[in-house]
Short mmCIF file of C-alpha atoms and ligand atoms in Angstrom, two decimals:
data_model
loop_
_atom_site.label_atom_id
_atom_site.label_comp_id
_atom_site.label_asym_id
_atom_site.label_seq_id
_atom_site.Cartn_x
_atom_site.Cartn_y
_atom_site.Cartn_z
CA MET Z 2 -12.41 -14.56 56.97
CA PRO Z 3 -13.01 -15.73 53.85
CA PRO Z 4 -12.19 -13.21 50.94
CA SER Z 5 -15.70 -11.68 49.34
CA PRO Z 6 -16.36 -13.15 45.97
CA GLN Z 7 -16.78 -9.81 44.71
CA LYS Z 8 -13.17 -8.65 45.48
CA HIS Z 9 -11.51 -11.74 43.83
CA LEU Z 10 -13.88 -11.33 40.79
CA GLY Z 11 -11.19 -11.01 37.89
CA CYS Z 12 -8.58 -10.88 40.09
CA TYR Z 13 -5.60 -12.99 40.79
CA PRO Z 14 -5.22 -16.05 41.75
CA ARG Z 15 -8.78 -17.27 40.38
CA THR Z 16 -7.84 -15.40 37.50
CA ARG Z 17 -4.74 -16.04 35.65
CA LEU Z 18 -4.33 -14.87 32.19
CA ARG Z 19 -1.78 -16.63 31.38
CA ARG Z 20 -3.85 -20.01 31.49
CA THR Z 21 -4.77 -19.09 27.84
CA ARG Z 22 -1.73 -18.49 26.63
CA ARG Z 23 0.14 -21.52 27.43
CA THR Z 24 -0.69 -23.94 24.61
CA VAL Z 25 -0.68 -23.51 20.88
CA TRP Z 26 -4.17 -24.39 20.41
CA SER Z 27 -5.60 -22.45 23.23
CA ARG Z 28 -3.52 -19.10 22.07
CA GLN Z 29 -5.25 -20.25 18.48
CA LEU Z 30 -8.67 -20.18 19.62
CA VAL Z 31 -8.27 -16.79 21.51
CA ALA Z 32 -6.26 -14.99 19.18
CA GLU Z 33 -8.34 -11.39 18.24
CA SER Z 34 -6.78 -10.62 14.89
CA ARG Z 35 -6.09 -13.22 11.93
CA LEU Z 36 -3.68 -12.57 9.35
CA ALA Z 37 -3.99 -14.82 6.03
CA ALA Z 38 -2.67 -14.72 2.53
CA ALA Z 39 -5.61 -13.16 1.39
CA ASP Z 40 -5.20 -10.01 3.79
CA LEU Z 41 -2.44 -9.01 1.27
CA ILE Z 42 -1.72 -6.98 -1.69
CA TRP Z 43 1.86 -6.82 -3.53
CA PRO Z 44 3.21 -4.18 -5.06
CA LEU Z 45 5.72 -4.84 -8.49
CA PHE Z 46 7.57 -2.83 -10.25
CA ALA Z 47 7.33 -2.89 -14.43
CA THR Z 48 9.67 -1.84 -16.46
CA GLU Z 49 10.76 -2.55 -20.30
CA GLY Z 50 12.66 -5.45 -22.01
CA GLU Z 51 12.50 -9.16 -21.68
CA ARG Z 52 13.53 -11.43 -19.10
CA ARG Z 53 14.95 -8.29 -17.11
CA ARG Z 54 15.14 -8.49 -13.46
CA GLU Z 55 16.99 -5.26 -11.80
CA PRO Z 56 17.42 -5.56 -7.97
CA VAL Z 57 16.61 -2.39 -6.15
CA ALA Z 58 19.19 -1.84 -3.82
CA SER Z 59 17.60 -0.21 -0.71
CA MET Z 60 14.79 -3.15 -0.96
CA PRO Z 61 16.59 -6.49 -0.70
CA GLY Z 62 14.42 -9.12 -2.42
CA VAL Z 63 12.18 -6.62 -4.56
CA ASP Z 64 13.27 -6.50 -8.53
CA ARG Z 65 12.06 -4.16 -11.27
CA LEU Z 66 10.56 -6.44 -13.76
CA SER Z 67 10.01 -6.84 -17.05
CA ILE Z 68 6.35 -7.58 -18.21
CA ASP Z 69 6.92 -11.42 -19.30
CA LEU Z 70 8.15 -11.60 -15.49
CA VAL Z 71 5.97 -9.44 -13.47
CA VAL Z 72 3.40 -12.25 -15.11
CA GLU Z 73 5.28 -14.92 -13.73
CA ALA Z 74 5.53 -13.38 -10.46
CA VAL Z 75 1.82 -12.58 -10.59
CA GLY Z 76 1.42 -16.25 -11.16
CA GLU Z 77 3.32 -17.14 -7.80
CA ALA Z 78 1.07 -14.89 -6.13
CA VAL Z 79 -2.07 -16.37 -7.41
CA ALA Z 80 -0.51 -19.86 -6.08
CA LEU Z 81 -0.21 -18.48 -2.78
CA GLY Z 82 -3.58 -17.00 -2.60
CA ILE Z 83 -2.93 -13.30 -2.71
CA PRO Z 84 -5.61 -11.32 -4.19
CA ALA Z 85 -4.35 -8.67 -5.42
CA VAL Z 86 -1.00 -7.01 -7.28
CA ALA Z 87 -0.35 -3.29 -7.27
CA VAL Z 88 1.78 -2.35 -10.63
CA PHE Z 89 4.00 0.53 -10.61
CA PRO Z 90 5.99 1.78 -13.27
CA SER Z 91 9.79 2.48 -13.58
CA ILE Z 92 10.36 4.03 -17.12
CA GLU Z 93 13.55 5.72 -18.79
CA ALA Z 94 14.48 9.12 -17.61
CA GLU Z 95 14.05 10.46 -21.17
CA LEU Z 96 10.44 9.61 -21.35
CA LYS Z 97 9.94 11.87 -17.88
CA THR Z 98 8.51 15.07 -19.18
CA PRO Z 99 7.33 18.08 -17.04
CA ASP Z 100 3.82 17.33 -18.23
CA ALA Z 101 4.09 13.65 -17.50
CA ALA Z 102 2.94 12.94 -20.81
CA GLU Z 103 3.63 9.29 -20.78
CA ALA Z 104 1.06 8.48 -18.02
CA LEU Z 105 -1.51 9.01 -20.41
CA ASN Z 106 -0.20 6.66 -22.98
CA PRO Z 107 -2.35 3.74 -23.13
CA ASP Z 108 0.70 1.45 -24.03
CA ASN Z 109 2.79 2.73 -21.11
CA VAL Z 110 4.49 0.02 -19.31
CA VAL Z 111 1.66 -0.06 -16.82
CA CYS Z 112 -1.06 -0.67 -19.08
CA ARG Z 113 0.68 -2.94 -20.99
CA ALA Z 114 1.48 -5.02 -17.92
CA VAL Z 115 -1.96 -4.84 -16.59
CA ARG Z 116 -3.31 -6.26 -19.97
CA ALA Z 117 -0.78 -9.29 -19.84
CA ILE Z 118 -1.74 -9.93 -16.31
CA LYS Z 119 -5.34 -9.75 -17.01
CA THR Z 120 -5.00 -12.19 -19.78
CA ALA Z 121 -2.76 -14.84 -17.89
CA TYR Z 122 -4.52 -14.34 -14.86
CA PRO Z 123 -8.10 -12.95 -14.76
CA GLY Z 124 -8.93 -13.57 -11.63
CA ILE Z 125 -6.50 -11.46 -9.83
CA GLY Z 126 -7.44 -8.10 -8.76
CA ILE Z 127 -4.64 -5.42 -10.19
CA ILE Z 128 -4.43 -2.23 -8.91
CA CYS Z 129 -3.18 0.96 -10.54
CA ASP Z 130 -1.43 3.80 -8.50
CA VAL Z 131 -3.01 7.14 -9.97
CA ALA Z 132 -0.31 9.94 -9.63
CA LEU Z 133 2.28 11.64 -12.25
CA ASP Z 134 5.64 10.95 -10.16
CA PRO Z 135 6.80 8.34 -12.16
CA PHE Z 136 6.44 10.40 -15.26
CA ASN Z 137 7.31 13.51 -14.06
CA SER Z 138 10.81 15.00 -14.97
CA GLN Z 139 10.54 17.03 -11.59
CA GLY Z 140 9.51 13.84 -9.51
CA HIS Z 141 6.45 15.51 -8.20
CA ASP Z 142 2.71 13.73 -8.24
CA GLY Z 143 1.29 16.81 -9.74
CA LEU Z 144 2.14 19.46 -12.59
CA VAL Z 145 4.60 22.25 -11.23
CA GLN Z 146 4.49 25.73 -12.32
CA ASP Z 147 6.95 28.24 -10.78
CA GLY Z 148 8.12 25.79 -7.92
CA ARG Z 149 4.32 25.20 -6.92
CA VAL Z 150 2.31 21.97 -7.65
CA LEU Z 151 -0.95 22.88 -9.21
CA ASN Z 152 -4.05 21.11 -7.96
CA ASP Z 153 -6.91 21.45 -10.41
CA GLU Z 154 -4.68 21.06 -13.59
CA THR Z 155 -3.41 17.98 -12.24
CA VAL Z 156 -6.70 16.71 -11.33
CA ALA Z 157 -7.80 16.69 -14.94
CA LEU Z 158 -4.82 14.62 -15.81
CA LEU Z 159 -5.14 12.09 -12.89
CA CYS Z 160 -8.59 11.73 -14.33
CA ARG Z 161 -7.17 10.73 -17.91
CA GLN Z 162 -4.53 8.59 -16.44
CA ALA Z 163 -7.20 6.64 -14.63
CA LEU Z 164 -9.18 6.56 -17.36
CA VAL Z 165 -6.57 4.93 -19.56
CA GLN Z 166 -5.66 2.45 -16.76
CA ALA Z 167 -9.18 1.34 -16.54
CA GLN Z 168 -9.26 0.99 -20.46
CA ALA Z 169 -6.48 -1.53 -20.06
CA GLY Z 170 -8.27 -3.64 -17.92
CA CYS Z 171 -7.21 -2.91 -14.27
CA ASP Z 172 -10.10 -3.27 -11.58
CA VAL Z 173 -8.85 -0.51 -8.98
CA VAL Z 174 -7.41 2.74 -9.61
CA ALA Z 175 -5.69 3.83 -6.27
CA PRO Z 176 -4.91 7.76 -6.35
CA SER Z 177 -1.49 8.49 -4.22
CA ASP Z 178 -1.39 11.90 -5.25
CA MET Z 179 -3.42 13.69 -2.45
CA MET Z 180 -4.90 16.60 -4.80
CA ASP Z 181 -7.91 18.00 -3.32
CA GLY Z 182 -11.05 16.66 -5.11
CA ARG Z 183 -9.41 14.23 -7.33
CA VAL Z 184 -11.73 11.12 -6.08
CA GLY Z 185 -14.91 12.67 -7.09
CA ALA Z 186 -13.29 13.91 -10.66
CA ILE Z 187 -11.96 10.51 -11.21
CA ARG Z 188 -15.43 8.91 -10.13
CA ASP Z 189 -17.48 10.97 -12.69
CA ILE Z 190 -15.11 10.31 -15.55
CA LEU Z 191 -14.92 6.67 -14.88
CA ASP Z 192 -18.73 6.48 -14.66
CA GLY Z 193 -19.04 8.78 -17.60
CA ALA Z 194 -16.94 6.16 -19.78
CA GLY Z 195 -18.79 3.20 -18.37
CA PHE Z 196 -16.18 2.06 -16.06
CA VAL Z 197 -18.88 1.79 -12.89
CA GLU Z 198 -17.60 -1.34 -11.65
CA VAL Z 199 -13.84 -0.40 -11.63
CA GLN Z 200 -13.25 0.45 -7.58
CA ILE Z 201 -11.50 3.51 -6.14
CA MET Z 202 -8.93 2.61 -3.37
CA SER Z 203 -7.87 6.03 -2.37
CA TYR Z 204 -4.96 7.20 -0.70
CA ALA Z 205 -6.83 8.94 1.53
CA ALA Z 206 -4.28 9.69 4.72
CA LYS Z 207 -1.13 9.68 2.84
CA TYR Z 208 1.78 11.47 5.25
CA ALA Z 209 4.91 13.39 3.89
CA SER Z 210 7.13 10.96 5.00
CA ALA Z 211 10.68 10.37 4.83
CA PHE Z 212 9.86 6.42 4.70
CA TYR Z 213 9.13 6.61 1.09
CA GLY Z 214 12.92 7.06 0.00
CA PRO Z 215 13.41 3.25 -1.31
CA PHE Z 216 10.15 3.57 -3.55
CA ARG Z 217 11.58 6.53 -5.14
CA ASP Z 218 14.90 5.08 -5.91
CA ALA Z 219 12.77 1.99 -7.51
CA VAL Z 220 10.79 4.15 -9.78
CA GLY Z 221 13.62 6.88 -10.58
CA SER Z 222 11.64 9.78 -9.00
CA GLY Z 223 13.80 10.27 -5.94
CA ALA Z 224 16.80 12.04 -7.93
CA MET Z 225 14.54 14.01 -10.27
CA LEU Z 226 12.56 15.69 -7.15
CA LYS Z 227 12.65 18.99 -6.67
CA GLY Z 228 12.29 20.09 -2.84
CA ASP Z 229 9.57 18.17 -1.01
CA LYS Z 230 5.88 16.94 -1.04
CA LYS Z 231 4.91 18.83 2.11
CA SER Z 232 2.29 21.12 0.02
CA TYR Z 233 0.26 18.16 -0.72
CA GLN Z 234 1.25 15.25 1.91
CA MET Z 235 0.01 15.36 5.09
CA ASP Z 236 2.08 16.49 7.94
CA PRO Z 237 3.34 14.09 10.41
CA ALA Z 238 2.09 15.79 13.21
CA ASN Z 239 -1.84 15.64 12.31
CA GLY Z 240 -4.46 13.21 13.23
CA ALA Z 241 -7.53 14.88 13.05
CA GLU Z 242 -6.87 16.40 9.39
CA ALA Z 243 -6.70 12.72 8.45
CA LEU Z 244 -10.20 11.89 9.16
CA ARG Z 245 -11.06 15.03 7.43
CA GLU Z 246 -9.19 13.78 4.27
CA VAL Z 247 -11.00 10.53 4.74
CA ALA Z 248 -14.80 11.79 4.87
CA LEU Z 249 -14.10 13.88 1.77
CA ASP Z 250 -12.86 10.83 -0.30
CA ILE Z 251 -15.64 8.47 1.13
CA SER Z 252 -18.30 11.65 0.14
CA GLU Z 253 -16.56 11.65 -3.49
CA GLY Z 254 -16.87 7.99 -4.17
CA ALA Z 255 -13.95 6.17 -2.67
CA ASP Z 256 -14.66 2.49 -2.01
CA MET Z 257 -11.42 1.55 -0.06
CA LEU Z 258 -9.04 3.63 1.79
CA ILE Z 259 -5.36 3.51 2.59
CA VAL Z 260 -3.49 4.93 5.25
CA LYS Z 261 0.23 5.20 4.48
CA PRO Z 262 2.97 4.75 5.58
CA GLY Z 263 1.83 1.71 7.83
CA LEU Z 264 3.58 1.21 11.59
CA PRO Z 265 4.36 4.93 12.44
CA TYR Z 266 0.75 5.79 12.08
CA LEU Z 267 -1.11 2.84 13.79
CA ASP Z 268 -3.20 5.46 15.57
CA VAL Z 269 -4.72 6.99 12.52
CA LEU Z 270 -5.70 3.62 10.99
CA ARG Z 271 -7.34 2.60 14.09
CA ALA Z 272 -9.48 5.83 14.00
CA VAL Z 273 -9.83 5.68 10.83
CA SER Z 274 -11.31 2.07 10.34
CA GLN Z 275 -13.47 2.36 13.78
CA THR Z 276 -15.07 5.99 12.59
CA PHE Z 277 -16.10 4.84 9.05
CA GLY Z 278 -16.17 1.44 8.78
CA VAL Z 279 -14.82 1.54 5.16
CA PRO Z 280 -12.26 -1.02 3.93
CA THR Z 281 -9.20 0.38 5.39
CA PHE Z 282 -5.64 -0.77 4.37
CA ALA Z 283 -2.34 0.02 5.79
CA TYR Z 284 0.45 0.24 3.72
CA GLN Z 285 3.61 -0.78 5.07
CA VAL Z 286 5.93 1.33 2.66
CA SER Z 287 9.24 0.95 1.33
CA GLY Z 288 11.19 2.55 4.20
CA GLU Z 289 9.46 0.45 6.49
CA TYR Z 290 10.60 -2.94 4.44
CA ALA Z 291 13.80 -1.40 4.18
CA MET Z 292 14.42 -0.85 7.81
CA LEU Z 293 13.27 -4.32 8.60
CA LYS Z 294 15.37 -6.25 5.92
CA ALA Z 295 18.40 -3.94 6.83
CA ALA Z 296 18.13 -5.00 10.57
CA VAL Z 297 17.64 -8.76 9.43
CA ALA Z 298 20.86 -8.40 7.35
CA ASN Z 299 23.02 -7.34 10.39
CA GLY Z 300 21.28 -9.99 12.53
CA TRP Z 301 19.70 -7.71 14.57
CA LEU Z 302 16.21 -9.07 14.13
CA ASP Z 303 14.52 -12.53 13.41
CA GLY Z 304 13.23 -11.86 10.14
CA GLU Z 305 10.32 -14.13 10.19
CA THR Z 306 8.80 -13.15 13.26
CA ALA Z 307 9.33 -9.55 13.08
CA LEU Z 308 7.43 -9.44 9.57
CA LEU Z 309 4.54 -11.22 10.80
CA GLU Z 310 4.22 -9.22 14.03
CA THR Z 311 4.32 -5.88 11.91
CA LEU Z 312 1.48 -7.22 9.68
CA ILE Z 313 -0.68 -8.55 12.66
CA SER Z 314 -0.51 -5.19 14.24
CA PHE Z 315 -2.07 -3.70 11.37
CA LYS Z 316 -5.05 -5.98 11.63
CA ARG Z 317 -5.26 -5.38 15.43
CA ALA Z 318 -5.30 -1.87 14.68
CA GLY Z 319 -8.36 -2.51 12.32
CA ALA Z 320 -6.95 -2.97 8.81
CA SER Z 321 -8.63 -5.00 6.37
CA GLY Z 322 -5.63 -5.74 4.32
CA ILE Z 323 -1.98 -4.74 4.12
CA ILE Z 324 0.14 -3.51 1.28
CA THR Z 325 3.58 -4.93 1.34
CA TYR Z 326 6.76 -5.64 -0.35
CA ALA Z 327 6.80 -8.58 1.64
CA ALA Z 328 3.33 -10.14 0.61
CA LEU Z 329 4.86 -13.05 -1.16
CA GLU Z 330 7.47 -14.06 1.51
CA ALA Z 331 4.74 -13.37 4.46
CA ALA Z 332 1.99 -15.52 2.56
CA ARG Z 333 5.00 -18.47 2.37
CA LEU Z 334 5.11 -17.95 6.20
CA LEU Z 335 1.53 -18.63 6.69
CA GLN Z 336 1.64 -21.78 4.85
CA ARG Z 337 3.84 -22.75 7.14
CA HIS Z 338 2.23 -21.79 10.41
C1 PBG W 6 3.48 7.85 -5.62
C2 PBG W 6 3.82 7.34 -4.63
C3 PBG W 6 4.87 6.88 -3.63
C4 PBG W 6 4.50 6.04 -2.92
C5 PBG W 6 3.25 5.07 -3.59
N1 PBG W 6 2.86 5.59 -4.68
C6 PBG W 6 5.72 7.66 -3.47
C7 PBG W 6 5.67 9.11 -2.62
O1 PBG W 6 4.57 9.70 -2.72
O2 PBG W 6 6.80 9.78 -2.95
C8 PBG W 6 5.41 5.20 -1.89
C9 PBG W 6 5.24 3.84 -1.60
C10 PBG W 6 6.48 3.09 -0.78
O3 PBG W 6 7.21 4.02 -0.35
O4 PBG W 6 6.64 1.96 -0.80
N2 PBG W 6 2.54 8.92 -5.45
#
């Protein structure tokens, strides 16, 4: 008896999913996600000095750069088609105080870096991190009193920090502090000062993660950090709570969202991007980068394919783009592909 067409619909041997995988051209045609330099945001660490390049030991290939070298590095990003950079400060321990006053200094290293980048490369997007930890002698994102990280007092400072960054010429402020209510407060301050076009990229779902260790080495906040950040960053056990965080930030005026870290939170990224349809970025954080580089240094992974695989996984999960320390490297690889 001939097999019924119904029974064989979508079944082997008429259907062979390997058929479309066989050749490069066909794989290209059926690819569901794509990765381009235009998807990438490159974080940079700015520090004092001239012609100064200080490697970050736990992040092979990442350096703290004096502003002149930051500008040169941004030139490379521009040439590779990377649309935006994120500037982080690495400041001397003496400048770190309990009130994080340096965060509000319009001539701090971040603001000077922003002005220098804007002058040299007016077309690239500049994102500034809003949080006190690189400036705070206790390594916390907010003001600390009697061992507690204060919310509302911190928000008032974050607003002033965002304002000096906007005045320096940044295009996007990215609050990474996880205080309640900061997105709305920052929006109001920026609007009141005429910076209606400055975007807010909110670290909406940011987890209390072990994967930030190398970043804290880079900005020098790790050694200073007293305790942990679990009273403000999210519990890795929680997913539904991330949707509440995101909903609040959108209602307060966030233009774009970040889910952070990246790979361990792909489920959250997927849920956020599907639920809200707001541009959502994955942050492939320092510890993820360090893990990859360490395995590659040992000869245990093929670095190029492993890197591109992690990045495409973010796109597959729904990311609009990825913040990654490997942005330059990835953009170069993509030119060859
Ligand atoms: C600071 C901040 C952190 C990161 C980005 N902004 C560290 C932290 O919250 O402790 C982490 C980035 C990374 O690990 O690459 N608020």
